[in-house]
Amino acid sequence: MKTRFAVPLFLLILAPLGLLAWLGVLLASQQKEAVEDRLIGLMGEDLQGIEIRIDKLIENREREMLSAMDEYIAGNVSIEEMGVSLPTVSEPFELGPDRDPLYPTLGRGRDDFLDRTSDLWSDRSLFQGNEESKEQVLRAGRILYAKEQFGWETWFWNRGMHFLFWRVLPDGRVLGFEVNRSRLIADIIDELPDTDTSSDADMNRSFHLVDSQGETLYQWGSYAPEPDVGPVVSEDLKSPFSSWKVQVFAPPGFLKVEGGILSAFSLWVGLLAVGLGLLAIGYIVVREYTREMREAEQRVTFVNQVSHELKTPLTNIRMYAELLGEEISQDSPGFSKKTNIIIDESARLSRLIGNILTFSRKE
């Protein structure tokens, strides 16, 4: 097979095979990434569900505290009794329009609360409300007066984050509660799955509730992550826990697509089948090409042999015709004319045979 024909033939076989291999690897990689993204998305949906449950818990607590404030505003209870029946509430407080504490005050048995919150009362920018608090009004299912707002304030004390829930009244006063941090965290944990969960969905995973200091407050799931392993997915909680997160940890191979070896095997088997098919096509093309070249060579060889066989007697005919023409007398013009015709036709046949031989050599 000539090189000018062999090179395109091999390119015809190898180029599609290489292209198919590249496309197969690319498709397998994209499929793997899509499956991993889907797994991450499913874990993110789990975290969003947990966030919704915590948010509804906070909404219920807000509704309870607003109802307790309504009792005080209506004059049914005193400020000391406001929210006393709520297990989440630690201390009630009341601020004047200028944000000075009206209750409790120093020397009345609540000095520890004032000490814990002393840094808050000097900040005049707190308890002002914002657009987020307006949304909270709708969330809590309450219709307040136009100038009324409520919200949360957080501060750090004794290596922990503490919470205040407040409400601004139309006259500018502020009512609020210090929320029992331990009870609130316990209520949140009650909303979360048990630590010994045996759900198939939580196998080989671990969910962590992490505070603003990065410490785990609660976790569930069967997987125990290494200390230096980061979460696969992390979701920030809403106010008042905006600095807290819910995270999912999983083993390093958790996101690997199952059946990857089988997929790779199927890919290479498919490529091998395509390659064998292309080789079969190439073999058929080469066989047909070789057969046609052999037949063409036989035809050319036959023509050459026939031409050479015709050339030798024709040369003899022409030579003897010329000799005969020289011996014929000029007195016999009829014989001389016939001899010249033999010589001319012999020369023409020689030229034709020469052309055939030239064409055969090119072929």
XYZ file of C-alpha atoms in Angstrom, residues 182-319:
138
model
C -29.707 27.392 77.561
C -33.448 26.836 77.213
C -33.482 28.286 73.706
C -30.642 25.999 72.612
C -32.422 23.048 74.211
C -35.610 23.890 72.283
C -33.613 24.057 69.068
C -32.011 20.689 69.768
C -35.464 19.223 70.350
C -36.319 20.216 66.786
C -33.310 18.346 65.416
C -32.969 14.592 64.816
C -31.690 12.330 67.580
C -27.975 11.712 67.848
C -28.448 7.958 67.399
C -30.470 8.291 64.213
C -30.474 5.189 62.053
C -32.004 6.766 58.974
C -30.511 5.538 55.737
C -30.325 9.141 54.544
C -27.985 10.039 57.433
C -25.658 7.051 57.043
C -22.032 8.053 56.482
C -22.887 11.691 57.198
C -22.702 13.963 60.199
C -24.747 17.137 60.815
C -23.360 19.807 63.135
C -24.955 22.870 64.712
C -22.047 25.305 65.093
C -22.063 28.575 67.046
C -20.291 31.834 66.232
C -17.095 30.594 67.921
C -16.957 27.545 65.644
C -17.829 25.187 68.487
C -20.270 22.345 67.879
C -23.390 22.734 69.988
C -25.058 19.581 68.742
C -24.434 16.898 66.149
C -26.146 13.831 64.765
C -25.296 11.219 62.185
C -23.101 8.132 62.060
C -19.950 9.713 60.592
C -17.213 11.053 62.891
C -15.183 13.623 60.896
C -11.520 14.306 61.513
C -10.745 17.611 63.259
C -9.097 19.147 60.192
C -11.825 18.090 57.694
C -14.104 20.855 56.453
C -17.842 20.537 55.835
C -19.231 19.459 52.494
C -22.147 21.910 52.763
C -22.738 24.773 55.198
C -25.903 26.848 55.700
C -26.188 30.084 57.730
C -29.138 30.396 60.053
C -31.419 33.419 60.164
C -31.683 36.057 62.878
C -31.057 35.893 65.775
C -28.632 33.068 64.929
C -27.131 34.715 61.854
C -23.614 33.865 63.101
C -24.524 30.193 63.618
C -24.322 27.512 60.961
C -25.634 24.064 60.198
C -22.994 21.962 58.473
C -22.782 18.544 56.848
C -19.644 16.422 57.049
C -19.044 13.316 54.949
C -16.157 10.922 54.191
C -13.746 11.989 51.415
C -15.205 9.428 48.993
C -18.841 10.229 49.755
C -19.310 12.358 46.641
C -17.667 9.838 44.351
C -20.116 8.425 41.875
C -20.910 4.798 42.593
C -20.284 2.497 39.695
C -17.441 4.662 38.397
C -15.377 1.593 37.550
C -18.331 0.058 35.735
C -18.930 3.293 33.837
C -15.275 3.492 32.830
C -15.350 -0.177 31.786
C -18.483 0.412 29.711
C -16.864 3.461 28.126
C -13.730 1.616 27.106
C -15.705 -1.404 25.910
C -17.758 0.918 23.719
C -14.625 2.582 22.375
C -13.082 -0.848 21.723
C -16.199 -1.895 19.818
C -16.102 1.286 17.748
C -12.381 0.808 17.156
C -12.915 -2.761 15.993
C -15.685 -1.577 13.707
C -13.415 1.065 12.199
C -10.641 -1.489 11.801
C -13.068 -3.835 10.038
C -14.070 -1.023 7.698
C -10.401 -0.220 7.126
C -9.662 -3.865 6.418
C -12.451 -4.020 3.842
C -11.200 -0.823 2.203
C -7.611 -2.134 2.118
C -8.738 -5.486 0.734
C -10.769 -3.869 -2.023
C -7.963 -1.463 -2.767
C -5.442 -4.322 -2.978
C -7.748 -6.368 -5.185
C -8.325 -3.504 -7.580
C -4.610 -2.719 -7.684
C -3.826 -6.370 -8.447
C -6.404 -6.451 -11.234
C -5.090 -3.182 -12.627
C -1.559 -4.541 -12.505
C -2.672 -7.678 -14.331
C -4.350 -5.582 -16.994
C -1.270 -3.456 -17.459
C 0.966 -6.537 -17.594
C -1.302 -8.142 -20.198
C -1.274 -5.019 -22.332
C 2.504 -4.785 -22.113
C 2.939 -8.413 -23.107
C 0.499 -8.121 -25.994
C 2.109 -4.888 -27.170
C 5.576 -6.401 -27.105
C 4.318 -9.516 -28.944
C 2.749 -7.339 -31.631
C 5.741 -5.018 -31.937
C 8.247 -7.721 -32.946
C 6.343 -9.178 -36.009
C 5.252 -5.698 -37.007
C 8.866 -4.577 -37.099
C 9.718 -7.523 -39.346
C 6.777 -6.763 -41.638
C 7.845 -3.147 -41.980
C 11.511 -4.061 -42.573
